[in-house]
Amino acid sequence: MPTTDTYSARFTLPDLIERGVAGTLRCPMHRSGVLVAPSAGTVSVFDSSGTAVVNGATATITASVATYPYTPPTTLTLGDRWRVRWSLAMPDGVTHRPENEAALVRARLYCPITEADLYRVESALDPAGAAPLTSLSSYADKIDEAWTQIQLRLIEAGNRPNLIIGPSALRQVVQDLALALCFADVGSRVANPAHAETSMRYRAAYEAAWMRLSLTYDTTDTGDTNAPKRSPSRSVWLGGWNHGRNGWG
């Protein structure tokens, strides 16, 4: 019997698959913090009824990650409770079958800020500035992490991110959380307690901004810009996205 290694399938969010739009499904596998390439693999995609809309398609190993280019036909019905199941032959001699939650959506929600927005508020973070706080050349990963945490917070409250009209409403919370993460990182690199205090200040600002949020939810997923506004602090319960409570469905 082969010895089975413990792998992590790094799914940071459910797979939001845009109908009629070319995209790529990915399944990064890690062992002891290192990205590990499968020798081969397949992928299947199941809709909410359990029907395979992709059945055992061959995955491509790109930069050590199993990937599959997929353009969902426009005839498919939008909805959540989909699943993406991989079958990956790993170096431990075992075929592992990680699975991720998914949904077929009209459009994905895009992050409303970039690094320039951070530097407009805190110019000392700018690596190209006169006196940058650290030697870090980029804070893009902090924005990515903030955006992931915010989407997961929405999902845990039963709010589908893809149904939000007008992502600019989320700009302040993304910016505040990203700045909190930036200064927490700087504080761990530079022996100055002021950076930790700044991180805590932005964390508090993030929570306050979250409580003020009023987001337009397109509950019909049709692009209706006249959809009602709701606070994400209240549970909306749109379909099976009560991820933090009873799972997807």
XYZ file of C-alpha atoms in Angstrom:
249
model
C 0.000 0.000 0.000
C 1.384 3.450 -0.865
C 1.893 5.951 1.899
C -0.691 8.720 1.629
C 0.670 12.235 2.072
C -1.440 15.024 3.492
C -2.173 17.566 0.789
C -4.011 20.857 0.933
C -6.277 21.777 -1.970
C -6.077 25.565 -1.872
C -9.623 26.694 -2.579
C -9.871 30.213 -1.147
C -13.413 30.760 -2.456
C -16.167 28.785 -4.160
C -15.731 28.560 -7.921
C -17.893 31.310 -9.444
C -18.315 30.145 -13.044
C -19.573 32.795 -15.463
C -22.094 31.506 -17.953
C -20.970 31.930 -21.555
C -17.605 33.380 -20.483
C -14.276 31.627 -21.015
C -12.604 30.890 -17.706
C -10.190 28.482 -16.088
C -10.867 26.149 -13.174
C -7.815 25.560 -10.963
C -6.838 23.168 -8.189
C -3.507 24.057 -6.513
C -2.257 21.183 -4.335
C 0.214 21.903 -1.529
C 2.257 19.735 0.798
C 4.191 21.263 3.731
C 3.692 24.718 2.257
C 5.084 23.744 -1.151
C 3.090 23.642 -4.390
C 3.120 20.053 -5.682
C 2.330 19.142 -9.285
C 0.090 16.184 -10.074
C 1.338 13.845 -12.776
C -2.111 13.733 -14.372
C -5.707 14.540 -13.574
C -9.307 14.910 -14.630
C -12.132 17.224 -13.605
C -15.907 16.945 -13.455
C -18.437 19.737 -12.945
C -21.877 18.985 -11.504
C -24.906 21.256 -11.534
C -27.321 21.656 -8.609
C -29.207 18.499 -9.581
C -26.019 16.427 -9.547
C -25.875 16.156 -13.334
C -22.354 16.217 -14.765
C -22.060 19.095 -17.242
C -18.358 18.221 -17.526
C -17.564 14.557 -16.979
C -13.993 13.380 -16.436
C -12.341 15.923 -18.729
C -8.557 15.826 -18.888
C -6.880 18.502 -16.793
C -3.824 20.413 -17.969
C -0.907 20.802 -15.558
C 0.159 24.439 -15.860
C 2.947 25.788 -13.615
C 2.428 22.767 -11.320
C -1.327 23.430 -10.999
C -4.136 21.307 -12.412
C -6.254 23.557 -14.649
C -9.185 23.198 -17.007
C -10.411 25.876 -19.463
C -14.198 25.959 -19.423
C -16.808 28.082 -21.153
C -20.263 27.136 -19.817
C -22.929 27.096 -22.535
C -25.451 29.928 -22.351
C -28.217 27.324 -22.250
C -27.318 26.282 -18.701
C -29.472 27.525 -15.815
C -27.879 29.950 -13.360
C -27.691 28.787 -9.771
C -25.631 27.708 -6.806
C -25.061 24.279 -5.218
C -22.776 23.265 -8.067
C -19.628 21.193 -7.451
C -16.233 20.885 -9.113
C -14.537 17.537 -8.463
C -10.911 16.827 -9.344
C -9.153 13.484 -9.643
C -5.397 14.057 -9.358
C -2.546 11.546 -9.417
C -0.084 12.857 -6.831
C 3.552 11.902 -6.061
C 2.491 9.803 -3.042
C 1.095 7.242 -5.489
C -2.526 8.017 -4.588
C -5.206 9.606 -6.742
C -6.694 12.382 -4.617
C -10.211 13.743 -5.243
C -10.561 17.273 -3.855
C -13.909 18.955 -4.412
C -14.967 22.598 -4.285
C -18.310 24.337 -4.027
C -19.364 26.258 -7.112
C -22.091 28.322 -8.711
C -23.020 29.241 -12.258
C -23.369 33.023 -12.298
C -24.290 35.808 -14.712
C -21.235 37.872 -13.710
C -18.510 37.750 -11.085
C -17.911 40.579 -8.627
C -14.584 42.357 -9.175
C -12.415 44.014 -6.543
C -12.937 47.829 -6.620
C -9.425 48.926 -5.545
C -5.783 48.541 -6.486
C -2.484 49.432 -4.808
C -2.660 53.052 -5.981
C -5.755 53.489 -3.785
C -3.735 52.433 -0.729
C -0.926 54.841 -1.550
C -3.349 57.751 -1.905
C -4.218 57.271 1.763
C -0.847 56.065 3.112
C 1.905 57.340 0.827
C 4.575 55.785 3.057
C 3.508 52.373 1.763
C 4.431 53.303 -1.802
C 7.654 51.448 -2.708
C 8.397 54.188 -5.248
C 7.961 56.939 -2.664
C 10.703 59.001 -1.025
C 10.810 57.011 2.230
C 8.932 53.709 2.016
C 8.266 51.953 5.320
C 9.684 48.617 4.172
C 11.499 47.057 1.240
C 8.287 45.346 0.082
C 7.781 45.966 -3.613
C 4.053 45.232 -3.678
C 0.987 45.038 -1.450
C -1.172 43.293 -4.040
C -1.358 40.170 -1.905
C -2.898 42.196 0.951
C -5.617 43.470 -1.366
C -6.206 39.917 -2.593
C -6.510 38.658 0.993
C -8.832 41.498 2.005
C -11.035 40.838 -1.023
C -11.163 37.109 -0.245
C -12.076 37.710 3.412
C -14.827 40.165 2.468
C -16.369 37.804 -0.087
C -16.312 34.975 2.458
C -17.940 37.246 5.048
C -20.718 37.997 2.570
C -21.195 34.298 1.823
C -21.255 33.364 5.510
C -24.134 35.809 5.997
C -26.013 34.259 3.080
C -25.192 37.032 0.601
C -24.053 35.962 -2.869
C -21.211 38.280 -3.988
C -22.125 37.846 -7.656
C -25.576 39.417 -7.053
C -24.150 42.752 -5.884
C -24.718 45.624 -8.287
C -22.177 48.433 -7.984
C -18.989 47.075 -6.380
C -17.862 50.627 -5.585
C -20.088 50.394 -2.497
C -17.503 47.955 -1.135
C -14.533 50.232 -1.841
C -14.172 51.598 1.689
C -14.332 48.243 3.453
C -11.819 46.694 1.046
C -9.457 49.636 1.415
C -9.667 49.719 5.225
C -9.156 45.971 5.609
C -6.273 45.951 3.113
C -4.585 48.814 4.991
C -5.075 46.957 8.279
C -3.341 43.920 6.770
C -0.565 46.071 5.287
C 0.306 47.723 8.599
C 0.049 44.435 10.482
C 2.658 43.064 8.083
C 4.847 46.169 8.328
C 4.594 45.998 12.120
C 5.907 42.438 12.065
C 8.928 43.549 10.011
C 9.756 46.890 11.640
C 10.141 47.237 15.404
C 7.723 50.127 15.808
C 4.534 49.701 17.877
C 2.931 52.580 15.988
C 2.420 50.310 12.989
C 0.429 47.808 15.050
C -1.667 50.666 16.389
C -2.298 51.893 12.854
C -3.343 48.390 11.847
C -5.830 48.263 14.732
C -7.184 51.692 13.761
C -7.843 50.560 10.193
C -9.358 47.306 11.459
C -11.814 49.329 13.569
C -12.541 51.585 10.583
C -13.241 48.477 8.491
C -15.783 47.167 11.003
C -17.468 50.575 11.213
C -17.619 50.838 7.411
C -19.082 47.332 7.221
C -21.929 48.314 9.536
C -22.735 51.279 7.269
C -22.821 49.215 4.075
C -25.917 49.306 1.901
C -25.555 47.056 -1.122
C -27.810 46.664 -4.138
C -28.711 42.973 -4.563
C -29.945 41.724 -7.920
C -31.960 38.858 -6.432
C -33.144 37.706 -9.878
C -29.573 37.608 -11.286
C -30.699 39.448 -14.407
C -28.656 42.650 -14.128
C -31.575 44.573 -12.637
C -30.112 47.916 -11.518
C -33.381 48.733 -9.718
C -32.854 45.877 -7.295
C -33.362 46.663 -3.585
C -30.578 47.747 -1.258
C -29.753 45.667 1.811
C -27.264 45.647 4.622
C -24.863 42.692 4.598
C -24.965 42.800 8.389
C -28.381 41.150 8.159
C -28.887 37.648 6.796
C -30.386 37.694 3.308
C -30.598 33.922 2.653
C -30.473 33.886 -1.125
C -30.545 30.243 -2.171
C -28.067 27.804 -0.712
C -25.242 30.189 0.153
C -25.604 29.954 3.936
C -22.005 28.742 3.894
C -21.171 29.515 7.504
C -24.192 27.766 8.971
C -25.649 24.774 7.187
C -23.443 24.525 4.119
C -24.501 25.094 0.526
C -27.965 23.642 0.470
